[in-house]
Amino acid sequence: MEALRQDDPRRFGRFTALARFHEGASAVRYVARDAATGEVVLVTAARPQLAAVPVFSRRFRAEARTAERLAGGWVSPPVDLGEEPEAPADGPEPLWTAAAYVPALPLAEAVAIAGPLPERALRILGAGIAEILSRVHASGSVLQGLAPGTVLLAADGPRLTAFGPLGAAASAEVGPGGQLSVRLGYLTPEQIEGKEVSAASDLFVLGLLLAYAATGTTPFTEGPAEEAARRIAEDEPELDAVPDPLRELIASCLAKDPAERPAAGTVAAELALEGAAGLARGGWLPERLAAAVTDQEARVLALEPPEDDTEPEAGSTEAAEAGAGAAEAEAAESGPEETPEPEDARPEDPRTDGARPEDPRAVPEPQDARTAPEPEDARPLPVPPADASQTNASPADASPVNAPASQAPTAAPASASAPASDGDIGEDRGTTRFLNTGPRPPQSDRPTTQLALPHELTAPPGAALVPAAHPMPPALPAAPGTPQQPQPHQQPSHTQGGPAPYPAAALPAGPAGPGGPGGGPMVSLPLPPAPAPAPDPGASRRTLLTIAAAAVGGLVVGGGSVAALGSGDTAAATDDKPAPKPRRTLPGQAPEPRWVYAHPASESSPLTTAVWRDKLLVVTSESQASAVDLRTGKRLWQRADGAKGQAALASGDDLVFVASPTEFLWLSPKNGKVVHRVRYTEAFTDLPGLTVGRLAGSSGPVIWFTGSHTVTVKAPKPKKGKKKEKDKEVVQAHFFAYDIVQRKELWRTAVPAGRSPGTPAYRVVAERSADVLVRQDAASLTAAEVKAAKGKGSVRSFDQKTGKLLWTKKYGAASLEAATTGDEDGALYAAVGKDLQAFEADTTKPLWRVEGSDGSWFGTPLIAGPLIHTTERSRLVGAVERESGRLVWRRSTEVPGIGNAPSLTLSSSEKTLIATDAIQVTVFSAADGERLWKFQDIGSADPKGATVSAPYRALTFGETVVVQRDRSFYAFPVA
């Protein structure tokens, strides 16, 4: 952090700049404050010379929107995305964003201060970044935003500040004709070979970053600088200094073959199974770094705006002229050829003339590279340039003779990306892809790694090609009462604020040859469509979410760290300060919980939870049953009699029914006192030793359950001369109906015993006026039953009044484990292979089929009026019409990989659908599948304690959903 320079902007909208925080190749970050509210933010401001280039401007805003969609967890939430001018201004368009300030050190600075990080800090750093990558990769996208200067170390964990190649660039240049060239500091073997980047490329860079944090250097620096590219592509990394427990994992990330690198989720789990936040609890930074972070925070709080506050606002004509004038003055002093270039990315120039020799190491962008186009579903509709036909190749002399051809998108007609009215069902075609989704506009075949812009879109005359070097600024004063800290040596020629990723001349040269304007790994940036006019601030929430891509909402970390961003407060307008814009609600961020309840650690973990009459949350465990007030989240009572009880049910209006392993209990909702008690030995005297299984289902006052007991069958009298056989112990099982209000048995029916110990596990899949349809869990089938079934599951029908078994049927090729449910109208819905199929329950006649995802299958669907909500192992959730099976919508929860199908729960109004699994909670609009928000708990707070692996559960009442994970409960508002 350093003092402001003379030509730095002093204001960014409602924020006043206080100090420089970090300088990058394409932007400068400033510490700034809102004078009206006192809010401190970190402003990322694009360099004026680059902001004047339209392709840079659109890319910058696209990466800002990506940051907004990722907000939460280890991504600081944006508080302002800068102003979009309604009409072109005389000077360059102001480009800046503001995010909440978190005291933190760039990784490069942290390593310079304290040296390599210890193992625990490395685990937290890697797990936190891998958690972000996992969310990005789940959408099929690539981040390309990792570098020592883009990762910050805060007191509670890491932070990521770049969300695309611009933010992570080692150098960004504007050449003749408005060509934008970006050089990345960290390359991967596939980039060196000219192949397309993928999610695995981010993992390679993560490996480089972790190796740098563990050793203070990158693992491919040993040897001649000119051979660095060859070493990256061919040599094994030097990891001897990496801590032993992490060496194998980092080496796997640095595998040459992208297919051999682990997934981001795997890396996160191996580094910190309880999550980065859980492992970081209690502090994670070495003492020197923790002190530096504290000192930085104190210095920031002590900052005051410069006394000379007459500097124009960012992006104004005066600011642009001042910056351009300073650049021109310095350029005049040093000559046009001496404009400094980042030292870490520029090879030495052996040339003595302006020739541009061939360079076999030039790495143009692959023809089908997707370096991060803005997602189709999130970006405004494209507006074509003034003359799209003028998007052409750069001049021939700007490219190496033998460079591989690369392509850059040309402007597409507005209709190319416009949503078509063709009966689209809203199926998720990668709506969550941040950086590289969907159909791209046609590409022209151009032998260059630079992007040529139409003449109308080129930079204004006089714009500097690269930022001019600045003199060393004065150091900021130390915070009051703190000792003066020595200032680290600064290298103006290095843009990332830390050691160069590779030495000079280590990276492949650009199209101009070694030392030329392209002297480094070039990444041509696709030209996104021009943004549409800014939406009206009064637009509906759905419109805002669509523009901002609610599909990729940020995960909110729970466990005491749950927070909602922003308040709606605005600063009062004054004559010398523009009125602030209202803060937008970030899409995807969970609302503030009404309350949070933690089940006591001194008690055993919850076994079952249930909502009683929208008043109580009844929790049973191995030791007791307890009740929590649903209005306040406070525990009201606990009762040992309810130990190991099953889910609580309402018995009339004033009693809580709990089935324990030995008895039925009726408890007072006020204090948990036992009002009635029916022991199984007393209620079922003719079934001595009855073992009651789990409840199969309930409807009003009636519950259904299975039970079994063992009887002795005497051996028959032996024939003369034969030895008497032994008596046999035989398990007999029954299916029961019981009225919990009248406290009496309605009927019982003998059924086949299940697998040892003998009680079959039944589940009611449909209740009809005349019968109930029941499935038996495959795990409770005997070996003989499994063999006789031949891989097909069956459904039994029992008479509602008498319990008589009416029929047993199989439905198509539905397996023993197939998820099944039915409705009161006589239809049954079952997973058949990878599809969901509907049948007539009484005749087994097929009605319709919904095709599922390859390699996946459907979980238990949820019936809601005219719709059936579906869930798949591929983490897709959707809705189909109950009558016809027509697909209404299908969306991804964005949890990476294949796992158990999410469990589905509807809010009381049936307007909100909640999907839960072992990773997170994802909330959708039930009508159209719009993703509303996500939630993720941090898990165990004790790194040495047991890891929380329990899945999330959701229970709804009124306008609230209670989310449970093991001992933690959160009450969120829902529609």
Coordinates of C-alpha atoms in Angstrom, one line a residue, residues 609-618 627-628 630 637 648-658 667-670 740 955-957:
T609 CA -36.0 -33.7 13.0
A610 CA -39.6 -32.7 12.4
V611 CA -41.8 -29.6 12.4
W612 CA -44.8 -29.7 14.8
R613 CA -47.8 -27.5 14.0
D614 CA -45.5 -24.7 12.7
K615 CA -44.6 -24.1 16.3
L616 CA -41.9 -26.5 17.3
L617 CA -38.8 -28.1 15.8
V618 CA -38.6 -31.5 17.5
A627 CA -37.9 -29.0 21.2
V628 CA -36.9 -25.6 19.7
L630 CA -39.7 -22.0 15.6
W637 CA -37.3 -28.4 26.7
A648 CA -42.4 -36.3 15.7
L649 CA -46.0 -36.0 14.5
A650 CA -49.0 -34.0 15.5
S651 CA -51.5 -36.0 17.6
G652 CA -54.6 -33.8 17.6
D653 CA -54.1 -30.2 18.4
D654 CA -52.2 -30.4 21.7
L655 CA -49.8 -33.4 21.7
V656 CA -46.5 -34.4 20.2
F657 CA -46.3 -38.0 19.1
V658 CA -42.9 -39.7 19.1
L667 CA -45.6 -35.4 24.9
S668 CA -46.8 -32.0 26.0
P669 CA -45.6 -29.3 23.5
K670 CA -45.2 -26.8 26.4
I740 CA -52.3 -41.9 17.1
L955 CA -38.0 -28.5 6.7
T956 CA -40.5 -25.8 5.8
F957 CA -43.3 -24.0 7.7

